[in-house]
Short mmCIF file of C-alpha atoms in Angstrom, two decimals:
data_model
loop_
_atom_site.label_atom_id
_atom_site.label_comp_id
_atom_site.label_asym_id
_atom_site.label_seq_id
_atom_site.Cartn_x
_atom_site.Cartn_y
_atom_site.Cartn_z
CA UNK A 1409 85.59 107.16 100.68
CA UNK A 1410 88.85 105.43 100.36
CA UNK A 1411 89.50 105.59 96.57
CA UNK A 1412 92.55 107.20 95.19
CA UNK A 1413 93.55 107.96 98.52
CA UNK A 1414 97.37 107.52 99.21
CA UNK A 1415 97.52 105.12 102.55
CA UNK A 1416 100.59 103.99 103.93
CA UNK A 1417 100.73 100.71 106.00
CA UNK A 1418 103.24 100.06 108.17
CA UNK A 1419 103.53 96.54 109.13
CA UNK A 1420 105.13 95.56 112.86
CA UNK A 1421 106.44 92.56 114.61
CA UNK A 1422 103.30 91.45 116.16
CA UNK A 1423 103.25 88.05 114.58
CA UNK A 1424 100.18 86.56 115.74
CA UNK A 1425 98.41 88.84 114.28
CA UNK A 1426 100.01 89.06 110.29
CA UNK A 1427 97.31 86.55 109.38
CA UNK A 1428 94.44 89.44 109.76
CA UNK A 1429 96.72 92.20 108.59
CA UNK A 1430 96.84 90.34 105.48
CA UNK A 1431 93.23 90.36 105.60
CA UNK A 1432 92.45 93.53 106.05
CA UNK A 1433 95.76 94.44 103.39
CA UNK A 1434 93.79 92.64 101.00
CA UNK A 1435 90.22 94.92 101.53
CA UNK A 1436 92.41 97.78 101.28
CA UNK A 1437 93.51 97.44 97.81
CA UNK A 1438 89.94 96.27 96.82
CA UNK A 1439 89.07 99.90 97.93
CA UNK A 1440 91.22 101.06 95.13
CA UNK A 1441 93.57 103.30 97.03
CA UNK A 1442 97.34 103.77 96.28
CA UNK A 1443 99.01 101.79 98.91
CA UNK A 1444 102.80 101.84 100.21
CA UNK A 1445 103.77 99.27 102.65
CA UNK A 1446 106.52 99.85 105.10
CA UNK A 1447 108.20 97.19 107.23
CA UNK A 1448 109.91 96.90 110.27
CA UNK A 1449 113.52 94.95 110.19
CA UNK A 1450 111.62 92.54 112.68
CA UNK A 1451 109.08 91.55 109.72
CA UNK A 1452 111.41 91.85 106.97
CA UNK A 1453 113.73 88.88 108.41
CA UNK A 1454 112.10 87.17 111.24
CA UNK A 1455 110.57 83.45 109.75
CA UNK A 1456 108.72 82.19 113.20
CA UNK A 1457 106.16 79.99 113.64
CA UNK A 1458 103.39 81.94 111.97
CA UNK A 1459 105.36 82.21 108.61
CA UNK A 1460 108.62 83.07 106.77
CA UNK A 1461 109.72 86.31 105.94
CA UNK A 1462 110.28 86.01 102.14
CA UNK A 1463 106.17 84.82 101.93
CA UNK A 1464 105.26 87.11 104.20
CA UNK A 1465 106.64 89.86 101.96
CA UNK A 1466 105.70 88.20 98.77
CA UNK A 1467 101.96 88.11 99.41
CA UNK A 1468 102.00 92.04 100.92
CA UNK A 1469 103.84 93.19 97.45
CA UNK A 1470 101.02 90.97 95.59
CA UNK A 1471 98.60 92.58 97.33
CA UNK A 1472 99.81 96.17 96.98
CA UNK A 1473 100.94 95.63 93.70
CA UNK A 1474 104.53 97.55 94.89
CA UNK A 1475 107.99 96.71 96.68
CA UNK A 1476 108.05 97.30 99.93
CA UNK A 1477 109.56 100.10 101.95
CA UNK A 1478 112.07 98.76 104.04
CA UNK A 1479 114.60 101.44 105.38
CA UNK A 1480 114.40 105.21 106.28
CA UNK A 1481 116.06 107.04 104.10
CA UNK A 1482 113.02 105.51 100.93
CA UNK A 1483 110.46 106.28 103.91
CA UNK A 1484 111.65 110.19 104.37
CA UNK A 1485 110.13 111.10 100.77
CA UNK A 1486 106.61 110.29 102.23
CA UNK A 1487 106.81 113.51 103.72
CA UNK A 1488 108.22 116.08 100.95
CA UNK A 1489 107.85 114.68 97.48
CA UNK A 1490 104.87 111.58 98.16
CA UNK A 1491 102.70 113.01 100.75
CA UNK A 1492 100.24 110.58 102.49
CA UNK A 1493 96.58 110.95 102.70
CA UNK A 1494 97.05 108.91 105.69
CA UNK A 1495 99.58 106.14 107.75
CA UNK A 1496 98.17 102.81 109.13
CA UNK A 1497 100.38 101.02 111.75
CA UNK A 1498 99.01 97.21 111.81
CA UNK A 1499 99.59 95.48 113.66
CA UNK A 1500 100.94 97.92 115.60
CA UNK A 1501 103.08 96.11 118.68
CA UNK A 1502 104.17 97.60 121.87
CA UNK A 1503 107.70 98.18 120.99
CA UNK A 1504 106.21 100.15 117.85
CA UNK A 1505 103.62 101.91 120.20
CA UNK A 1506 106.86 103.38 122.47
CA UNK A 1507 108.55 104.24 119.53
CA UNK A 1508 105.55 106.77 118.47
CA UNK A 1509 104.88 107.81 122.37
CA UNK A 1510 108.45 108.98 122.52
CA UNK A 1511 109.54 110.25 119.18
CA UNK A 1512 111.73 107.44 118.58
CA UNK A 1513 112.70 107.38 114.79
CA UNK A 1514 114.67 104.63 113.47
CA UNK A 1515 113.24 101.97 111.29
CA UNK A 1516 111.03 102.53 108.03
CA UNK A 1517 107.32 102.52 110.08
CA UNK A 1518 108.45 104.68 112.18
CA UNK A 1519 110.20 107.28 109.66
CA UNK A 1520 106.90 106.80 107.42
CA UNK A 1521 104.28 108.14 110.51
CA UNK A 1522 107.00 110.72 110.88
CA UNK A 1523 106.50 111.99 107.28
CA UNK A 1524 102.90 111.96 107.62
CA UNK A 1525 103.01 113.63 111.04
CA UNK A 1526 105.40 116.48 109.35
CA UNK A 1527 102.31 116.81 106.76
CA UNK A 1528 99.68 117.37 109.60
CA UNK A 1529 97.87 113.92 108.19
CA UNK A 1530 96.86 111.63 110.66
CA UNK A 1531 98.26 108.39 111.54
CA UNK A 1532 95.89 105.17 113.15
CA UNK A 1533 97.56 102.30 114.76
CA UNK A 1534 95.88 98.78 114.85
CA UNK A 1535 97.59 97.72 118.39
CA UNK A 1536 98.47 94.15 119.41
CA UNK A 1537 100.76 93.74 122.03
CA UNK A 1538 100.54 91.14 125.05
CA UNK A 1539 101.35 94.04 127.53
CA UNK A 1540 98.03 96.54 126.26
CA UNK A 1541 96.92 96.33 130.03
CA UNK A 1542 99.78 96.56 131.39
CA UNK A 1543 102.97 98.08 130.46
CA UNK A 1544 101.88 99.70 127.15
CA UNK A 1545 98.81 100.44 129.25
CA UNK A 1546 100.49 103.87 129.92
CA UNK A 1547 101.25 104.44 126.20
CA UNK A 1548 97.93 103.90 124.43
CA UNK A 1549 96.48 106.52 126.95
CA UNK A 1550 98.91 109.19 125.80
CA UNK A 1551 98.57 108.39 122.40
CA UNK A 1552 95.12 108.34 122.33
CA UNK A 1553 95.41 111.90 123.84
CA UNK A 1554 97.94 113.34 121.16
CA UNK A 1555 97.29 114.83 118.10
CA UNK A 1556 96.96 113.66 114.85
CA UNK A 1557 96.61 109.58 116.00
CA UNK A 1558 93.24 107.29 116.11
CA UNK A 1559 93.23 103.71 117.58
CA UNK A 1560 91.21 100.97 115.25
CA UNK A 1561 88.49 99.54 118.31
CA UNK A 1562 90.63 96.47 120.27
CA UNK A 1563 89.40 93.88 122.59
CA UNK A 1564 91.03 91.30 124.97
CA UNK A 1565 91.98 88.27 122.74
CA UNK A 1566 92.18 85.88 125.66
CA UNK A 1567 91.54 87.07 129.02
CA UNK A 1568 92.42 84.11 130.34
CA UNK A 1569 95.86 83.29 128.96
CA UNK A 1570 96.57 86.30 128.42
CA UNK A 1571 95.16 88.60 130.68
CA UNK A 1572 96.97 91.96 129.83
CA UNK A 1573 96.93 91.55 125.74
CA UNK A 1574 94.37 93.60 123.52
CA UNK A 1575 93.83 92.92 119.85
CA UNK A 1576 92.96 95.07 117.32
CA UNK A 1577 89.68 94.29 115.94
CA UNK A 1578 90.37 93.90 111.69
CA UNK A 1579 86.51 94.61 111.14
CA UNK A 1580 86.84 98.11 112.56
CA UNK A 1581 89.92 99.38 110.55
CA UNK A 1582 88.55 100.35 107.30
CA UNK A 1583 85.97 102.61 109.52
CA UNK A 1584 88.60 103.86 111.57
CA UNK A 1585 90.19 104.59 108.58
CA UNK A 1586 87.31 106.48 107.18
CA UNK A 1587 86.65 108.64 110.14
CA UNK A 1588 90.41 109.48 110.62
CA UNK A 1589 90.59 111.34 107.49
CA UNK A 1590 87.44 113.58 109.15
CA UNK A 1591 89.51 113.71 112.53
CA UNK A 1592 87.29 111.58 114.61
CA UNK A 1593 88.03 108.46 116.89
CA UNK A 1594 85.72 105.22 116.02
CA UNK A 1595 83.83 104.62 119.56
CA UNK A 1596 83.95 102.80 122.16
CA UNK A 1597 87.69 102.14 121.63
CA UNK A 1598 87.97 99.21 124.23
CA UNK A 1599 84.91 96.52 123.04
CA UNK A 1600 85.79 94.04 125.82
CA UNK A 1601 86.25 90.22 125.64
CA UNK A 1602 86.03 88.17 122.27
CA UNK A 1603 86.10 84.75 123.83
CA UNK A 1604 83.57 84.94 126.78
#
């Protein structure tokens, strides 16, 4: 369903979570779509304690067989002259998830959804931010309600550390995926608790 399908990934600063990105990266291109990768300034330079930058970016232009996309101005063309099939945000963080809610365009994920969104394609984000039932709380309901955007499935990670963070869940994104090119939302979108 996926083959020779032109996906874009955009990849955000929710570092925790770059180990299953990679993961699910990796399924992707055994699906034998075209992939583009676009990444935030955040992923492009940050090393922290889940990994260093120049690795991090090493493995994703292995993996997609491609440089990455790292500014706006080589993430416009997605919309005229290299339209997407479809845009994946994963991990998609909070700061990300604003960005889309309010039209904020400034970094090369951002400018990508915007050049599928100019297409009428559909963009999905994979969200993981520590603030999901809380602060962003506000912002997955809205974007869940606007057109043209799907949510992979997410669950609470740790409910008790961490009582306000959802995760995406990386078995779910490849059928989100799937069902977001027919314009349909994977259900139930909440799953509740992984670690009870």
């Amino acid at each position: 369903m996926l083959k020779n399908k032109k996906i874009g990934v955009g990849i955000t600063g929710s570092f925790c979570s770059l180990k299953k990105t990679i993961t699910v990266l990796d399924e992707l291109a055994k699906q034998d779509c075209d992939l583009y990768v676009f990444v935030s300034e955040k992923i492009l330079t940050c090393d922290t304690r889940f990994g260093e930058a120049d690795e991090l970016i090493a493995k994703i232009e292995k993996i997609a067989k491609r440089k990455v996309i790292t500014d706006v101005v080589n993430a416009e063309i997605f919309g005229p002259k290299i339209p997407l099939d479809l845009m994946l945000v994963m991990p998609c963080s909070g700061n990300t998830l604003a960005k889309l809610v309010y039209g904020i365009n400034d970094n090369a994920v951002t400018m990508a959804c915007k050049s599928t969104l100019r297409n009428e394609h559909n963009v999905v984000l994979a969200i993981a931010t520590n603030d999901a039932l809380s602060n962003s709380g506000k912002n997955i309901m809205q974007i869940l309600n606007t057109k043209h955007f799907y949510l992979v499935p997410m669950y609470q990670d740790d409910c008790i550390k961490k009582p306000n963070s959802m995760l995406f869940d990386e078995n779910l994104v490849l059928q989100t995926l799937i069902n977001a090119l027919n314009n349909k939302q994977v259900q139930p979108v909440f799953e509740g608790n992984k670690d009870v």
